[in-house]
XYZ file of C-alpha atoms in Angstrom:
406
model
C -25.785 -4.800 19.994
C -23.427 -4.791 22.972
C -20.578 -7.288 22.882
C -18.535 -8.129 25.968
C -15.006 -9.436 25.427
C -14.118 -10.978 28.772
C -11.248 -12.835 30.385
C -8.497 -11.026 28.487
C -5.120 -9.498 29.219
C -5.389 -5.978 27.769
C -2.556 -4.114 26.060
C -4.251 -0.784 25.435
C -1.699 0.719 23.027
C -0.445 3.456 25.337
C 2.616 1.576 26.533
C 1.400 0.904 30.044
C 1.690 -2.651 31.342
C -1.040 -5.083 30.280
C -3.835 -5.668 32.765
C -6.571 -8.222 33.267
C -10.006 -7.003 32.332
C -12.818 -6.854 29.807
C -13.972 -4.595 26.983
C -17.484 -3.692 25.860
C -18.178 -2.858 22.200
C -21.381 -1.249 21.025
C -21.843 -0.662 17.330
C -18.498 0.375 15.869
C -16.982 1.748 19.086
C -15.548 0.714 22.415
C -17.874 1.920 25.173
C -16.194 0.504 28.288
C -12.836 -0.841 29.417
C -12.996 -2.619 32.759
C -10.124 -3.632 35.023
C -10.295 -6.889 36.939
C -13.291 -9.191 36.998
C -16.034 -6.607 36.437
C -18.236 -7.744 33.551
C -20.967 -5.346 32.370
C -24.171 -6.678 30.844
C -24.062 -7.403 27.108
C -26.076 -9.022 24.343
C -23.267 -11.394 23.430
C -20.090 -12.519 25.125
C -16.711 -13.473 23.670
C -14.476 -15.313 26.129
C -10.869 -14.428 25.450
C -9.490 -17.405 27.304
C -6.832 -15.308 29.033
C -5.272 -14.237 25.744
C -3.991 -10.748 24.912
C -6.425 -8.169 23.571
C -4.665 -5.353 21.743
C -5.528 -2.629 19.216
C -5.432 -3.444 15.528
C -2.150 -2.451 13.920
C -1.556 0.436 11.513
C 0.603 -0.008 8.404
C 2.146 3.425 7.760
C 3.879 2.676 4.440
C 1.345 0.766 2.391
C 1.578 -0.265 -1.262
C -1.497 -2.388 -1.938
C -0.920 -2.173 -5.699
C 2.540 -3.692 -5.398
C 1.197 -7.073 -6.356
C 3.030 -9.728 -4.370
C 1.536 -11.143 -1.191
C 2.078 -14.279 0.876
C -0.814 -15.753 -1.121
C 0.409 -14.903 -4.633
C 3.819 -13.823 -5.884
C 4.179 -11.812 -9.087
C 7.535 -11.740 -10.805
C 6.680 -8.593 -12.728
C 6.207 -5.265 -10.981
C 3.714 -3.621 -13.344
C 0.493 -5.590 -13.849
C -2.265 -5.223 -16.454
C -5.119 -3.055 -15.113
C -7.544 -5.936 -14.509
C -4.957 -8.016 -12.652
C -3.769 -4.966 -10.734
C -7.258 -4.506 -9.318
C -7.516 -8.176 -8.391
C -4.132 -7.988 -6.639
C -4.977 -4.779 -4.753
C -8.290 -6.147 -3.494
C -6.553 -9.384 -2.443
C -3.736 -7.518 -0.737
C -6.169 -5.426 1.299
C -7.794 -8.585 2.619
C -4.404 -10.221 3.284
C -3.274 -7.180 5.264
C -6.400 -7.342 7.424
C -5.955 -11.112 7.825
C -2.577 -10.335 9.401
C -3.911 -7.879 11.969
C -3.611 -4.513 10.202
C -6.913 -2.709 10.580
C -5.730 0.668 9.230
C -3.357 1.574 6.412
C -1.784 4.800 5.139
C -0.893 4.589 1.461
C 2.580 5.483 0.257
C 1.554 5.577 -3.388
C -0.150 3.473 -6.032
C 0.744 1.958 -9.388
C -2.647 2.770 -10.871
C -4.476 6.067 -10.916
C -7.746 6.088 -8.982
C -7.547 2.460 -7.888
C -6.974 3.181 -4.202
C -9.844 5.657 -4.010
C -12.107 2.959 -5.428
C -10.719 0.353 -3.036
C -10.997 2.589 0.041
C -14.641 3.290 -0.808
C -15.390 -0.404 -1.333
C -13.858 -1.247 2.054
C -15.803 1.542 3.756
C -19.054 0.233 2.238
C -18.307 -3.296 3.391
C -18.150 -4.635 -0.161
C -14.678 -6.091 0.326
C -12.451 -6.859 3.298
C -9.500 -4.701 4.187
C -8.125 -2.094 6.539
C -9.519 1.430 6.510
C -7.320 3.133 3.955
C -5.943 6.627 3.420
C -5.767 6.464 -0.400
C -3.038 7.923 -2.570
C -2.510 8.442 -6.264
C 0.326 7.456 -8.550
C 3.705 8.095 -7.000
C 4.697 11.378 -8.598
C 8.407 11.693 -9.305
C 10.001 13.527 -12.209
C 13.083 12.280 -13.952
C 16.123 13.057 -11.845
C 19.393 14.654 -12.834
C 20.795 11.215 -13.687
C 17.659 9.986 -15.422
C 16.106 8.378 -12.359
C 12.411 7.710 -12.820
C 10.717 5.918 -9.924
C 7.179 7.121 -10.443
C 5.045 9.008 -12.913
C 4.462 12.601 -13.937
C 1.361 13.163 -16.019
C 0.782 16.883 -15.729
C 4.166 18.491 -16.310
C 6.794 20.352 -14.349
C 6.822 23.658 -12.538
C 4.844 25.285 -9.749
C 1.639 25.553 -11.781
C 1.784 21.852 -12.623
C 2.157 21.012 -8.937
C -0.904 23.055 -8.100
C -2.786 21.286 -10.887
C -1.665 17.921 -9.502
C -2.933 18.759 -6.022
C -6.230 19.961 -7.490
C -6.511 16.699 -9.416
C -5.876 14.708 -6.236
C -8.548 16.624 -4.358
C -11.119 16.162 -7.107
C -10.375 12.449 -7.463
C -10.817 11.683 -3.763
C -7.180 11.156 -2.874
C -6.351 11.989 0.761
C -2.538 11.873 0.681
C -0.313 12.621 -2.304
C 3.027 10.875 -2.629
C 6.045 12.896 -3.766
C 9.302 11.096 -4.519
C 11.838 13.821 -3.726
C 14.985 11.659 -3.730
C 16.353 9.166 -6.195
C 16.685 5.493 -5.262
C 20.022 3.693 -4.969
C 18.348 0.289 -5.003
C 17.062 0.999 -8.515
C 19.959 3.061 -9.824
C 23.145 3.179 -7.727
C 24.320 6.563 -6.553
C 21.051 8.407 -7.038
C 19.703 8.638 -3.478
C 21.281 12.078 -3.178
C 19.542 13.342 -6.334
C 16.818 15.938 -5.790
C 13.906 15.409 -8.169
C 11.926 18.597 -7.484
C 12.789 22.269 -7.522
C 12.289 24.466 -4.477
C 9.468 26.247 -6.279
C 7.664 23.002 -7.074
C 7.820 21.770 -3.497
C 6.692 25.114 -2.118
C 3.743 25.167 -4.529
C 2.781 21.610 -3.594
C 2.909 22.413 0.115
C 0.763 25.528 -0.160
C -1.771 23.855 -2.463
C -2.036 20.745 -0.270
C -2.673 22.811 2.856
C -5.352 24.819 1.082
C -6.969 21.616 -0.227
C -6.829 19.861 3.135
C -4.624 17.063 1.789
C -1.595 15.359 3.302
C 1.799 14.848 1.680
C 3.844 11.660 1.999
C 7.463 11.874 0.879
C 10.234 9.543 -0.262
C 13.239 11.479 1.045
C 16.715 10.078 1.649
C 19.119 13.014 1.736
C 19.370 16.058 4.032
C 18.166 18.430 1.300
C 15.263 16.156 0.370
C 14.253 15.971 4.035
C 14.475 19.747 4.293
C 12.251 20.193 1.245
C 9.737 17.719 2.656
C 9.576 19.566 5.964
C 9.284 22.962 4.286
C 6.330 21.628 2.279
C 4.674 20.460 5.501
C 4.978 16.731 4.808
C 2.870 14.609 7.108
C 5.248 11.672 6.842
C 8.823 11.157 5.683
C 9.889 7.735 4.449
C 13.457 6.404 4.658
C 15.576 9.429 5.704
C 18.583 7.119 5.746
C 21.205 9.731 4.886
C 20.041 12.364 7.345
C 22.959 14.311 8.802
C 22.989 16.081 12.171
C 21.246 19.109 10.729
C 18.505 17.025 9.144
C 17.987 15.163 12.408
C 17.660 18.510 14.178
C 15.074 19.701 11.636
C 13.088 16.469 11.884
C 13.084 16.590 15.670
C 11.932 20.221 15.575
C 8.952 19.127 13.448
C 8.041 16.157 15.661
C 4.601 17.525 16.526
C 3.459 17.707 12.901
C 5.567 15.203 10.965
C 5.933 11.432 11.299
C 8.883 9.298 10.266
C 8.882 5.745 8.878
C 12.374 4.396 8.134
C 10.891 1.398 6.269
C 13.455 -1.268 7.215
C 11.364 -4.248 6.145
C 12.394 -4.017 2.524
C 16.061 -3.619 3.469
C 16.157 -6.732 5.658
C 14.205 -8.722 3.077
C 16.609 -7.653 0.320
C 19.608 -8.692 2.396
C 18.067 -12.107 3.036
C 16.782 -12.671 -0.518
C 18.262 -15.528 -2.557
C 17.229 -14.705 -6.129
C 17.853 -17.054 -9.055
C 21.129 -16.525 -10.946
C 19.538 -14.414 -13.679
C 18.253 -11.849 -11.133
C 20.946 -9.398 -9.999
C 20.104 -7.877 -6.607
C 23.658 -6.821 -5.781
C 22.885 -3.088 -6.025
C 19.790 -3.479 -3.884
C 21.637 -5.531 -1.274
C 24.495 -3.025 -1.062
C 22.056 -0.149 -0.648
C 20.080 -2.065 1.989
C 23.181 -2.824 4.043
C 24.260 0.813 3.988
C 20.790 2.071 4.902
C 20.409 -0.297 7.835
C 23.791 0.723 9.210
C 22.863 4.414 9.007
C 19.321 3.966 10.335
C 20.637 2.022 13.328
C 22.000 5.373 14.523
C 19.370 7.775 13.164
C 16.272 5.975 14.428
C 17.312 5.672 18.103
C 18.402 9.315 18.133
C 15.131 10.559 16.693
C 13.215 8.310 19.078
C 15.180 9.779 21.987
C 14.164 13.241 20.840
C 10.477 12.415 20.686
C 9.956 11.840 16.965
C 6.922 9.677 16.227
C 8.468 6.760 14.353
C 6.199 4.259 12.631
C 6.395 0.773 11.199
C 5.906 0.070 7.491
C 8.500 -1.384 5.155
C 7.675 -1.232 1.425
C 5.948 -4.605 1.369
C 4.723 -5.934 -1.981
C 7.933 -7.030 -3.719
C 8.303 -10.761 -4.531
C 11.045 -11.020 -1.885
C 9.075 -8.898 0.611
C 5.401 -9.800 0.105
C 2.389 -8.213 1.755
C 1.398 -10.278 4.768
C 4.833 -10.125 6.360
C 4.274 -6.541 7.510
C 4.331 -7.346 11.229
C 7.985 -8.266 10.870
C 8.773 -4.570 11.164
C 8.061 -4.784 14.887
C 10.746 -7.409 15.322
C 13.151 -5.350 13.218
C 12.546 -2.331 15.446
C 13.471 -4.459 18.462
C 16.493 -6.218 16.970
C 18.027 -3.372 14.949
C 16.806 -0.126 16.508
C 16.875 -1.023 20.212
C 13.142 -0.827 20.871
C 11.512 -2.824 23.607
C 8.621 -5.022 22.442
C 6.198 -2.608 24.106
C 7.723 0.401 22.328
C 7.425 -1.390 18.991
C 3.781 -2.179 19.732
C 3.085 1.480 20.537
C 4.634 2.438 17.188
C 2.299 -0.008 15.445
C -0.841 1.050 17.320
C -1.087 4.358 19.172
C 1.348 6.289 16.973
C -0.137 4.800 13.838
C -3.544 5.974 14.987
C -2.155 9.493 15.344
C -0.905 9.313 11.752
C -4.363 8.269 10.573
C -5.877 11.137 12.608
C -8.603 8.742 13.698
C -9.692 7.249 17.003
C -7.797 4.018 16.402
C -4.691 2.412 17.854
C -5.829 2.376 21.479
C -8.283 0.447 23.600
C -10.237 3.169 25.331
C -13.856 4.312 25.492
C -14.963 6.204 22.406
C -12.354 4.677 20.133
C -13.252 2.574 17.117
C -13.421 -1.117 17.955
C -10.398 -2.333 15.994
C -9.192 -5.218 18.137
C -6.930 -8.258 17.944
C -7.118 -11.256 20.274
C -3.617 -12.727 20.320
C -2.600 -16.196 21.453
C 0.451 -15.193 23.482
C 1.970 -12.010 24.867
C 3.383 -9.677 22.205
C 4.755 -7.379 24.934
C 7.239 -10.180 25.575
C 7.721 -11.429 22.004
C 6.508 -9.271 19.107
C 7.478 -12.006 16.646
C 4.273 -13.902 17.435
C 2.332 -11.240 15.505
C 3.905 -12.524 12.292
C 1.862 -15.719 12.587
C -1.717 -15.017 11.568
C -2.752 -18.262 13.245
C -1.897 -16.602 16.562
C -4.600 -14.008 15.858
C -7.623 -15.720 17.397
C -9.904 -12.775 16.599
C -9.748 -9.774 14.282
C -12.354 -7.057 14.741
C -12.616 -3.886 12.664
C -15.250 -1.238 13.285
C -16.923 -3.547 15.774
C -17.414 -6.243 13.127
C -15.696 -9.609 13.322
C -13.431 -10.194 10.341
C -12.180 -13.334 12.103
C -14.248 -14.830 14.903
C -12.706 -16.860 17.731
C -12.862 -20.594 17.242
C -14.752 -20.859 20.508
C -18.477 -20.270 20.400
C -19.697 -16.768 21.096
C -22.362 -16.870 23.794
């Protein structure tokens, strides 16, 4: 089956200016991208009505098991196993509904659940973005008693090797290591280091040998250094990076990605919780992080670091489905142009996934959004799922245009 998507303004993900043209999809892949009025033969035709055709977006900091979405808010963080599965399956569909066709997990609240979900999505049994699955966020108790994750196989280098082996055997693709503490949960702990040098070295060696990726929660210069030494594929937050840490991150720009994750910070600052909920620590931490990241992010961008969107969505005050807000935050707080923010959400996200996604070009997977409006002028329109006239993943329509397909 060959499908022609005609009469569209194409943003191809590379950052070049949009152009008028058409795209041909055959099976799960793009087979032709035409400039101008050329329209190859096809079995069916979708008329884009002059709207913008762009690649599906990539969420680089995904927590599908953090229950809250724009469709259902949970006021408890940990859910019973049955409800956790319901929430994760719902959240995957919600994320796809909002234009995210790929997702890289930053850790789960249930062991094995993301492997099961990723397989169900791949088989077409449930709707969602293609998913790089993770396991439980693994973080030992810190020096001040910080515990932001779970350790179920002990401490030490041997335990880290066992953990990596467990991840490999269970089908996990990326393991999440929480190297730093978390000020938003316990003030003053972001500088805590939760792993020893030996543990991080063992994890890095074992992950490379197993062919797995490492995602890291790392705030402080030493945590960033440990992440880089372990060969982390992606570093989250990095808010307290000093000049030396920035230098080390920039030196690793060809093998390591960075996601500052500002969505949760902005949402925390804007949140108006009821009187019995104290978010003062979280708000103070968020304000400090945003001030620091406003300097760190532009500098790393200037030096060629691949910086990605993704902002810890899934809290009641920051529900899944609002993920596209990160693009607007990149523009308003980090000095990105709309086009640069779009590249971060598409092309660079595809590079993180190590898949042929994030661009509109022949041979790439047909993950496409038809947008009512021009996101290269105003990225905020991507926050309105009603502006997404069509959502295609793997050449299959998740959301068909309202107009008839000829």
